[in-house]
Every structure is written in C-alpha cells, then in structure tokens.
Tab-separated table of C-alpha atoms in Angstrom:
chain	number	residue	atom	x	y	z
A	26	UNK	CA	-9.837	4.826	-6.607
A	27	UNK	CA	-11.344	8.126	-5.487
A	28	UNK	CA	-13.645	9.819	-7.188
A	29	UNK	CA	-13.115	13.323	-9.321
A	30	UNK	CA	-12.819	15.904	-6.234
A	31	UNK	CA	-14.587	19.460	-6.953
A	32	UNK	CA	-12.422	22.511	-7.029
A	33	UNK	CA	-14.066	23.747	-3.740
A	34	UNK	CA	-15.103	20.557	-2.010
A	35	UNK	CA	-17.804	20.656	0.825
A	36	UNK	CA	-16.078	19.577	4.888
A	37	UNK	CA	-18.367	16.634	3.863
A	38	UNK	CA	-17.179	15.603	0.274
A	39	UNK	CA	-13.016	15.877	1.765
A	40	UNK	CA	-13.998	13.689	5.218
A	41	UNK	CA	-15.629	11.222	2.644
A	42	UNK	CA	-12.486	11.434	0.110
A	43	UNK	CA	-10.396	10.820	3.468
A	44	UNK	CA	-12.090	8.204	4.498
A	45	UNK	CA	-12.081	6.374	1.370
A	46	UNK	CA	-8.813	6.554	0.658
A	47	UNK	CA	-7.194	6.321	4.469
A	48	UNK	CA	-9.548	3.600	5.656
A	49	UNK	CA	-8.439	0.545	3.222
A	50	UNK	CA	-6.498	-2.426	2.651
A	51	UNK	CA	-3.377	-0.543	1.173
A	52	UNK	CA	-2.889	1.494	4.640
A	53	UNK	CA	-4.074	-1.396	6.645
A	54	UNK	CA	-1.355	-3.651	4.503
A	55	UNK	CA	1.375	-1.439	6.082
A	56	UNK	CA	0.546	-1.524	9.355
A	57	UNK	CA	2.173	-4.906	9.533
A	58	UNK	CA	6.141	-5.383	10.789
A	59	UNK	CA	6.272	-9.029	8.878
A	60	UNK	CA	4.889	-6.711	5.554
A	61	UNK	CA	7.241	-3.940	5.798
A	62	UNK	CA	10.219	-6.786	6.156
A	63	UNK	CA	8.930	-8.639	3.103
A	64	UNK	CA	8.411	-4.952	1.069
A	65	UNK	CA	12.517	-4.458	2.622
A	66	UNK	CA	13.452	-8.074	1.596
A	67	UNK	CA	11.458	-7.552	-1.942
A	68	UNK	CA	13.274	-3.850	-2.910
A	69	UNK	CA	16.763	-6.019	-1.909
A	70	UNK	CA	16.045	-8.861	-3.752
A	71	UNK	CA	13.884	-7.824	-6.310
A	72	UNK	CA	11.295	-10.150	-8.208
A	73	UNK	CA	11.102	-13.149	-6.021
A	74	UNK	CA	9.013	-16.432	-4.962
A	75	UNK	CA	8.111	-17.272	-1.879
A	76	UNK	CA	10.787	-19.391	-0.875
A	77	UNK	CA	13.481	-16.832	-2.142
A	78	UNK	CA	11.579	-13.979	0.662
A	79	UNK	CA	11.151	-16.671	2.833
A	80	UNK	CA	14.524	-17.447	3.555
A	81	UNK	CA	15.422	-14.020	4.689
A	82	UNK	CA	13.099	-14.081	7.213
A	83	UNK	CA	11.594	-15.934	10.729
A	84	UNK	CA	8.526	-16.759	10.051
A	85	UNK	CA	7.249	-20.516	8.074
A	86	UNK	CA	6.932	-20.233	4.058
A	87	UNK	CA	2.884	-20.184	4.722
A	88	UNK	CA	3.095	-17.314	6.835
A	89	UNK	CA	4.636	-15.386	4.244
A	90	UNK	CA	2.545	-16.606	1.427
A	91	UNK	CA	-0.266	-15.250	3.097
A	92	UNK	CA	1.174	-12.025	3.650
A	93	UNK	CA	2.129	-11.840	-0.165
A	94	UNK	CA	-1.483	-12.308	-1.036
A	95	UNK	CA	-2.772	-10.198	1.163
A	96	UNK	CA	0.068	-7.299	-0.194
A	97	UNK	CA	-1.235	-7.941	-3.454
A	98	UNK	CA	-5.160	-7.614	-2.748
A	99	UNK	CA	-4.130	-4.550	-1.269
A	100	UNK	CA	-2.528	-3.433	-4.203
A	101	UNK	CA	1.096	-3.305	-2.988
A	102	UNK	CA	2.464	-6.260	-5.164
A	103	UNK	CA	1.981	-7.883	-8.146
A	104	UNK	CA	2.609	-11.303	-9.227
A	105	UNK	CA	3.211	-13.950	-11.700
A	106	UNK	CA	2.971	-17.565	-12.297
A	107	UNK	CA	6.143	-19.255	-14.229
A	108	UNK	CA	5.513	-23.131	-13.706
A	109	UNK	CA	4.990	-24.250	-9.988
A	110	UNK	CA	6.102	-20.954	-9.136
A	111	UNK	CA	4.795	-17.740	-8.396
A	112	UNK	CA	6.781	-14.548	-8.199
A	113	UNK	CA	6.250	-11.246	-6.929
A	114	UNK	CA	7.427	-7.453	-7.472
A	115	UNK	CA	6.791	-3.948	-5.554
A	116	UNK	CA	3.677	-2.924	-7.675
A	117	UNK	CA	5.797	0.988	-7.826
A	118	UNK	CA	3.273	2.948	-10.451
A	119	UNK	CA	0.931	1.659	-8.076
A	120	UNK	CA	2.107	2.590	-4.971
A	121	UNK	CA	3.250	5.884	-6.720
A	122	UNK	CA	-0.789	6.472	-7.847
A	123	UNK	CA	-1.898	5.606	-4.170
A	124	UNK	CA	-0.032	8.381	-2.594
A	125	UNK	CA	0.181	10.752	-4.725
A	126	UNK	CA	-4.225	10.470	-4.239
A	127	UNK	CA	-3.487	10.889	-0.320
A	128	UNK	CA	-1.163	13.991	-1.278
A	129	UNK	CA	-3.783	15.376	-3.473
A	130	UNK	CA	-7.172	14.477	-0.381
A	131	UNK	CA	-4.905	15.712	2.242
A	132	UNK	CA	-4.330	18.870	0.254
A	133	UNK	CA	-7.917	19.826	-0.232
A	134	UNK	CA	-8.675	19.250	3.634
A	135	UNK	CA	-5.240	21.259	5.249
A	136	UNK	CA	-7.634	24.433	4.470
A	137	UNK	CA	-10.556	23.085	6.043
A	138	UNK	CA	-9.383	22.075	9.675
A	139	UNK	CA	-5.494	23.367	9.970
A	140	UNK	CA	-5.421	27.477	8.994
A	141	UNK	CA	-2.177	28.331	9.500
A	142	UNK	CA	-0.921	29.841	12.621
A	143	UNK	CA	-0.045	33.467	13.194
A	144	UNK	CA	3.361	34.410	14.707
C-alpha cells in the first residue's frame, strides 16, 4: 500500500506514489479479457469454485484456475477452502481501498502536470 503522502508532495514523491501504485499486479490483473469475464461471471454468480466459473466460459478448468490465483495475488479475489473445494469472491473493500489510493495519487499530481486551461 502507498505510503503517507505529504500535504505538498515534491514532482518526485507523486511520480514515485504513481508508479507504485499504477505499475502492479492489481492493474496488470485487469488488463486481461479472460479476467474481466471471470470478475463478470463472479459479480453474476457470486461465491463460486472453479468448476461453477468454469462452465460459463471457453477456456479448460486449468486455465481458469490459474487466472483465479493470479486475481487473488493481485488482490482482486479472495478465497476459501470447504473440503476438495475452493471458492472464490470479488475481494470489494479491497478493490474499494485500491482505487480510492489511485483517486487520492492522481489527485495530488492533476496540479503538477495538467493546470487547467483558460477559455
């Protein structure tokens, strides 16, 4: 998670907060078509295993369970282990957190490099 940012950051301290935030996994995570789908097939399904978002989609059960993993290192999902199976859920607080840090870095850096335009 980012660190504290000053009240008046330096050009340098907001293109480090930037690219800390903007250059990781979570970002990276969405990038993905097959991701998006399985975040679409999770919000219409809810708390699912593999098979379950599997079946609403193209590719092989692997190929998904790989994706899930990789959503969940990235901080997208979370899961649980019931048994043989392993269910996941939209990590929302999460997500929530993560964005509302991008709001807050992209905030402190609109000053910086966009002044606004006179009409």
């Amino acid at each position: 998670m980012l660190a504290f940012m000053p009240k008046h950051p330096t050009r340098e301290q907001v293109a480090n907060a930037c690219m800390e935030i903007l250059d990781t996994g979570f970002f990276r995570a969405l990038c993905e078509p097959v991701r998006v789908e399985i975040l679409r097939q999770l919000i219409l399904k809810g708390r699912s295993d593999v098979n379950t978002i599997a079946e609403g989609m193209p590719q092989d059960r692997s190929v998904i369970a790989r994706h899930l993993q990789l959503m969940e290192r990235a901080g997208l999902l979370h899961s649980q282990t019931q048994g043989r199976h392993t269910f996941y859920e939209i990590d929302g607080p999460a997500i929530v957190s993560r964005m509302s840090s991008v709001t807050s870095v992209l905030q402190s850096l609109v000053p910086m490099c966009c002044p606004p335009v006179e009409r």
